[in-house]
mmCIF file of C-alpha atoms in Angstrom:
data_model
loop_
_atom_site.group_PDB
_atom_site.id
_atom_site.type_symbol
_atom_site.label_atom_id
_atom_site.label_comp_id
_atom_site.label_asym_id
_atom_site.label_seq_id
_atom_site.Cartn_x
_atom_site.Cartn_y
_atom_site.Cartn_z
ATOM 1 C CA ALA A 1 -33.377 5.903 -68.074
ATOM 2 C CA ARG A 2 -33.482 2.645 -66.080
ATOM 3 C CA GLY A 3 -35.881 4.152 -63.556
ATOM 4 C CA LEU A 4 -38.194 5.486 -66.221
ATOM 5 C CA GLU A 5 -38.132 2.145 -68.049
ATOM 6 C CA SER A 6 -39.014 0.239 -64.878
ATOM 7 C CA GLN A 7 -41.907 2.615 -64.067
ATOM 8 C CA LYS A 8 -43.517 2.857 -67.496
ATOM 9 C CA LEU A 9 -47.071 1.742 -68.078
ATOM 10 C CA LYS A 10 -47.874 -1.382 -70.099
ATOM 11 C CA ASN A 11 -47.859 -0.814 -73.832
ATOM 12 C CA LYS A 12 -46.238 2.605 -73.370
ATOM 13 C CA GLN A 13 -42.734 3.713 -74.211
ATOM 14 C CA ALA A 14 -40.554 5.399 -71.606
ATOM 15 C CA PRO A 15 -39.256 8.829 -72.570
ATOM 16 C CA THR A 16 -35.661 8.846 -73.760
ATOM 17 C CA ASN A 17 -33.011 11.507 -73.674
ATOM 18 C CA PRO A 18 -29.192 11.323 -73.767
ATOM 19 C CA LEU A 19 -29.199 13.195 -70.448
ATOM 20 C CA PHE A 20 -31.069 10.283 -68.820
ATOM 21 C CA ASP A 21 -28.256 7.927 -69.847
ATOM 22 C CA GLU A 22 -25.755 10.346 -68.299
ATOM 23 C CA PHE A 23 -27.734 10.305 -65.055
ATOM 24 C CA ASP A 24 -27.541 6.487 -65.049
ATOM 25 C CA ALA A 25 -23.788 6.634 -65.675
ATOM 26 C CA PHE A 26 -23.408 9.133 -62.812
ATOM 27 C CA VAL A 27 -25.412 6.926 -60.426
ATOM 28 C CA ASP A 28 -23.331 3.893 -61.470
ATOM 29 C CA ALA A 29 -20.088 5.816 -60.890
ATOM 30 C CA GLN A 30 -21.280 6.930 -57.443
ATOM 31 C CA PHE A 31 -22.156 3.347 -56.529
ATOM 32 C CA ALA A 32 -18.779 2.084 -57.779
ATOM 33 C CA ALA A 33 -16.962 4.773 -55.794
ATOM 34 C CA ARG A 34 -18.870 3.953 -52.583
ATOM 35 C CA THR A 35 -18.247 0.232 -53.108
ATOM 36 C CA ALA A 36 -14.533 0.825 -53.645
ATOM 37 C CA LEU A 37 -14.414 2.987 -50.513
ATOM 38 C CA VAL A 38 -16.033 0.229 -48.437
ATOM 39 C CA HIS A 39 -13.591 -2.362 -49.808
ATOM 40 C CA ASP A 40 -10.655 -0.060 -49.084
ATOM 41 C CA ALA A 41 -11.918 0.451 -45.520
ATOM 42 C CA VAL A 42 -12.262 -3.295 -44.982
ATOM 43 C CA HIS A 43 -8.732 -3.957 -46.302
ATOM 44 C CA PHE A 44 -7.340 -1.155 -44.135
ATOM 45 C CA ALA A 45 -9.141 -2.470 -41.033
ATOM 46 C CA ARG A 46 -7.887 -6.027 -41.609
ATOM 47 C CA ARG A 47 -4.319 -4.837 -42.175
ATOM 48 C CA ARG A 48 -4.442 -2.557 -39.123
ATOM 49 C CA LEU A 49 -5.899 -5.295 -36.932
ATOM 50 C CA ALA A 50 -3.094 -7.644 -37.999
ATOM 51 C CA GLU A 51 -0.519 -4.948 -37.155
ATOM 52 C CA LEU A 52 -2.036 -4.297 -33.740
ATOM 53 C CA LYS A 53 -2.198 -8.000 -32.917
ATOM 54 C CA GLN A 54 1.433 -8.412 -33.915
ATOM 55 C CA GLU A 55 2.522 -5.354 -31.887
ATOM 56 C CA ARG A 56 0.633 -6.555 -28.821
ATOM 57 C CA GLN A 57 1.522 -10.213 -29.355
ATOM 58 C CA LEU A 58 -2.112 -11.280 -29.547
ATOM 59 C CA ILE A 59 -3.587 -14.187 -31.459
ATOM 60 C CA GLY A 60 -7.217 -14.991 -32.102
ATOM 61 C CA PHE A 61 -9.181 -18.101 -32.949
ATOM 62 C CA ASP A 62 -9.115 -17.388 -36.683
ATOM 63 C CA ASP A 63 -5.357 -16.790 -36.502
ATOM 64 C CA LEU A 64 -4.856 -20.231 -34.958
ATOM 65 C CA ILE A 65 -6.878 -21.891 -37.708
ATOM 66 C CA ARG A 66 -5.015 -20.002 -40.437
ATOM 67 C CA GLU A 67 -1.602 -20.775 -38.956
ATOM 68 C CA VAL A 68 -2.334 -24.485 -38.457
ATOM 69 C CA ALA A 69 -3.668 -24.777 -42.028
ATOM 70 C CA GLU A 70 -0.603 -22.954 -43.374
ATOM 71 C CA ALA A 71 1.697 -25.204 -41.345
ATOM 72 C CA ILE A 72 -0.019 -28.323 -42.708
ATOM 73 C CA ASP A 73 0.418 -27.057 -46.266
ATOM 74 C CA GLY A 74 3.948 -25.747 -45.634
ATOM 75 C CA ASP A 75 7.370 -27.277 -46.208
ATOM 76 C CA SER A 76 7.315 -29.154 -42.880
ATOM 77 C CA GLY A 77 3.661 -30.090 -43.194
ATOM 78 C CA GLU A 78 4.191 -33.860 -43.128
ATOM 79 C CA ARG A 79 6.240 -33.666 -39.916
ATOM 80 C CA PHE A 80 3.674 -31.314 -38.367
ATOM 81 C CA VAL A 81 0.776 -33.640 -39.236
ATOM 82 C CA ALA A 82 2.720 -36.635 -37.898
ATOM 83 C CA ALA A 83 3.242 -34.821 -34.586
ATOM 84 C CA LEU A 84 -0.456 -33.958 -34.373
ATOM 85 C CA ARG A 85 -1.378 -37.560 -35.151
ATOM 86 C CA ARG A 86 0.829 -38.801 -32.322
ATOM 87 C CA GLN A 87 -0.790 -36.343 -29.943
ATOM 88 C CA TYR A 88 -4.431 -36.748 -31.003
ATOM 89 C CA GLN A 89 -5.870 -40.159 -31.807
ATOM 90 C CA VAL A 90 -9.532 -39.245 -31.273
ATOM 91 C CA ALA A 91 -11.454 -36.020 -31.776
ATOM 92 C CA LEU A 92 -15.071 -35.071 -31.354
ATOM 93 C CA VAL A 93 -16.181 -31.937 -33.187
ATOM 94 C CA ASP A 94 -19.493 -30.691 -31.879
ATOM 95 C CA GLU A 95 -21.478 -28.110 -33.883
ATOM 96 C CA PHE A 96 -19.658 -29.320 -37.001
ATOM 97 C CA GLN A 97 -22.075 -27.332 -39.191
ATOM 98 C CA ASP A 98 -20.058 -24.263 -38.129
ATOM 99 C CA THR A 99 -16.859 -25.696 -39.612
ATOM 100 C CA ASP A 100 -15.348 -23.882 -42.569
ATOM 101 C CA PRO A 101 -13.359 -25.480 -45.433
ATOM 102 C CA ARG A 102 -10.009 -24.608 -43.801
ATOM 103 C CA GLN A 103 -10.964 -26.323 -40.532
ATOM 104 C CA TRP A 104 -12.227 -29.382 -42.418
ATOM 105 C CA HIS A 105 -8.885 -29.535 -44.252
ATOM 106 C CA ILE A 106 -7.107 -29.586 -40.867
ATOM 107 C CA PHE A 107 -9.324 -32.352 -39.449
ATOM 108 C CA ARG A 108 -9.028 -34.442 -42.617
ATOM 109 C CA SER A 109 -5.251 -34.049 -42.711
ATOM 110 C CA VAL A 110 -4.810 -35.170 -39.119
ATOM 111 C CA PHE A 111 -7.416 -37.942 -38.954
ATOM 112 C CA GLU A 112 -7.393 -39.539 -42.400
ATOM 113 C CA PRO A 113 -5.875 -43.040 -42.570
ATOM 114 C CA SER A 114 -2.126 -42.966 -43.102
ATOM 115 C CA VAL A 115 0.432 -45.552 -44.169
ATOM 116 C CA GLU A 116 3.232 -43.546 -42.529
ATOM 117 C CA ASP A 117 2.079 -44.278 -38.984
ATOM 118 C CA GLY A 118 1.383 -47.950 -39.573
ATOM 119 C CA GLY A 119 -2.373 -47.468 -39.734
ATOM 120 C CA ALA A 120 -2.644 -46.366 -36.096
ATOM 121 C CA ALA A 121 -6.239 -46.275 -34.932
ATOM 122 C CA ARG A 122 -7.736 -42.804 -35.104
ATOM 123 C CA ALA A 123 -11.315 -41.624 -34.956
ATOM 124 C CA LEU A 124 -12.993 -38.387 -35.861
ATOM 125 C CA PHE A 125 -16.581 -37.892 -34.691
ATOM 126 C CA LEU A 126 -18.513 -35.046 -36.263
ATOM 127 C CA ILE A 127 -21.723 -33.872 -34.661
ATOM 128 C CA GLY A 128 -23.813 -31.294 -36.432
ATOM 129 C CA ASP A 129 -27.039 -30.226 -38.007
ATOM 130 C CA PRO A 130 -26.892 -29.227 -41.675
ATOM 131 C CA LYS A 131 -30.048 -27.149 -41.246
ATOM 132 C CA GLN A 132 -28.069 -24.845 -38.954
ATOM 133 C CA ALA A 133 -25.240 -24.459 -41.495
ATOM 134 C CA ILE A 134 -27.285 -21.845 -43.320
ATOM 135 C CA TYR A 135 -26.412 -19.353 -40.576
ATOM 136 C CA ARG A 136 -22.732 -19.478 -41.677
ATOM 137 C CA PHE A 137 -21.504 -18.946 -38.117
ATOM 138 C CA ARG A 138 -17.734 -18.290 -38.168
ATOM 139 C CA GLY A 139 -17.675 -19.013 -41.914
ATOM 140 C CA GLY A 140 -19.155 -22.492 -41.672
ATOM 141 C CA ASP A 141 -21.005 -23.604 -44.741
ATOM 142 C CA VAL A 142 -23.354 -26.343 -45.769
ATOM 143 C CA ALA A 143 -21.078 -27.450 -48.652
ATOM 144 C CA THR A 144 -18.299 -28.316 -46.179
ATOM 145 C CA TYR A 145 -20.780 -30.178 -43.994
ATOM 146 C CA LEU A 146 -22.130 -32.159 -46.939
ATOM 147 C CA GLU A 147 -18.613 -32.992 -48.172
ATOM 148 C CA ALA A 148 -17.687 -34.315 -44.726
ATOM 149 C CA GLN A 149 -20.915 -36.294 -44.619
ATOM 150 C CA ARG A 150 -20.124 -37.800 -48.030
ATOM 151 C CA GLN A 151 -16.662 -38.867 -46.835
ATOM 152 C CA ALA A 152 -17.867 -40.304 -43.512
ATOM 153 C CA SER A 153 -17.545 -44.037 -42.987
ATOM 154 C CA GLY A 154 -20.688 -44.080 -40.875
ATOM 155 C CA LYS A 155 -23.675 -41.912 -40.160
ATOM 156 C CA HIS A 156 -26.034 -41.951 -37.207
ATOM 157 C CA ARG A 157 -29.123 -39.855 -36.645
ATOM 158 C CA LEU A 158 -30.468 -38.689 -33.331
ATOM 159 C CA GLU A 159 -34.121 -39.616 -33.709
ATOM 160 C CA ARG A 160 -35.103 -38.174 -30.354
ATOM 161 C CA ASN A 161 -33.706 -35.175 -28.525
ATOM 162 C CA PHE A 162 -33.069 -35.933 -24.867
ATOM 163 C CA ARG A 163 -31.545 -32.590 -23.900
ATOM 164 C CA SER A 164 -34.713 -31.261 -22.341
ATOM 165 C CA ARG A 165 -36.051 -34.434 -20.761
ATOM 166 C CA PRO A 166 -36.945 -33.942 -17.073
ATOM 167 C CA LEU A 167 -34.588 -36.681 -15.820
ATOM 168 C CA ALA A 168 -31.723 -35.291 -17.893
ATOM 169 C CA LEU A 169 -32.337 -31.820 -16.481
ATOM 170 C CA GLN A 170 -32.493 -33.203 -12.929
ATOM 171 C CA ALA A 171 -29.264 -35.119 -13.457
ATOM 172 C CA THR A 172 -27.532 -32.050 -14.839
ATOM 173 C CA ALA A 173 -28.787 -29.923 -11.954
ATOM 174 C CA ALA A 174 -27.611 -32.541 -9.451
ATOM 175 C CA LEU A 175 -24.215 -32.797 -11.137
ATOM 176 C CA PHE A 176 -23.619 -29.049 -10.982
ATOM 177 C CA GLY A 177 -25.565 -28.468 -7.744
#
C-alpha cells in the first residue's frame, strides 16, 4: 500500500486492498526481525570480545578510557583524581576534535581548578579543528568540542598554516636526517 501510494499519479487514487496492508505489515516485520538480528549480533560480538580480552589479559585504548572514567566516578574517585593531579600539571591534547564526552570528562576532572590542592597551577591546552569533528573519529563529536571551547579561558586561532612551508620541511628533514 505504501509503495502504491508513493508511485501514484497526481490527482489519482492508489488502489487499495486489505492484502496490500498485509504485505506492508509483512515487510515491516521482516525489517524488524533483520534489525533485531543485527543488534543481537553486535551485542554478542561486544560481549565475546570482552571475554576474549579478559581471558588473554588484553586491554585496548577504549578500555583505558572507560576504566579511567569509571575510576573518576567511583567511590575512590577523589583520591584517584588527586593522584592524577599530582602527576600531571600540564597536558596538551592535539586533535581535540576527536575527543568524546567521556574523554572530556576525564580531562575536565583532572585539570579543572581545585581548592583541595591549594590551587596548584595546572594547564590544559586543547588543539583541534571543529570542522574535522564531523568525521566522528573514535566517537569524537562537535558538541564536545564546542562545550570545551565554551569553557576555555582563552582561545587562539592559527591564522596561517606553517606545516608545509619549505623552511619547516627542511628543518624537519634535517632533524630526522
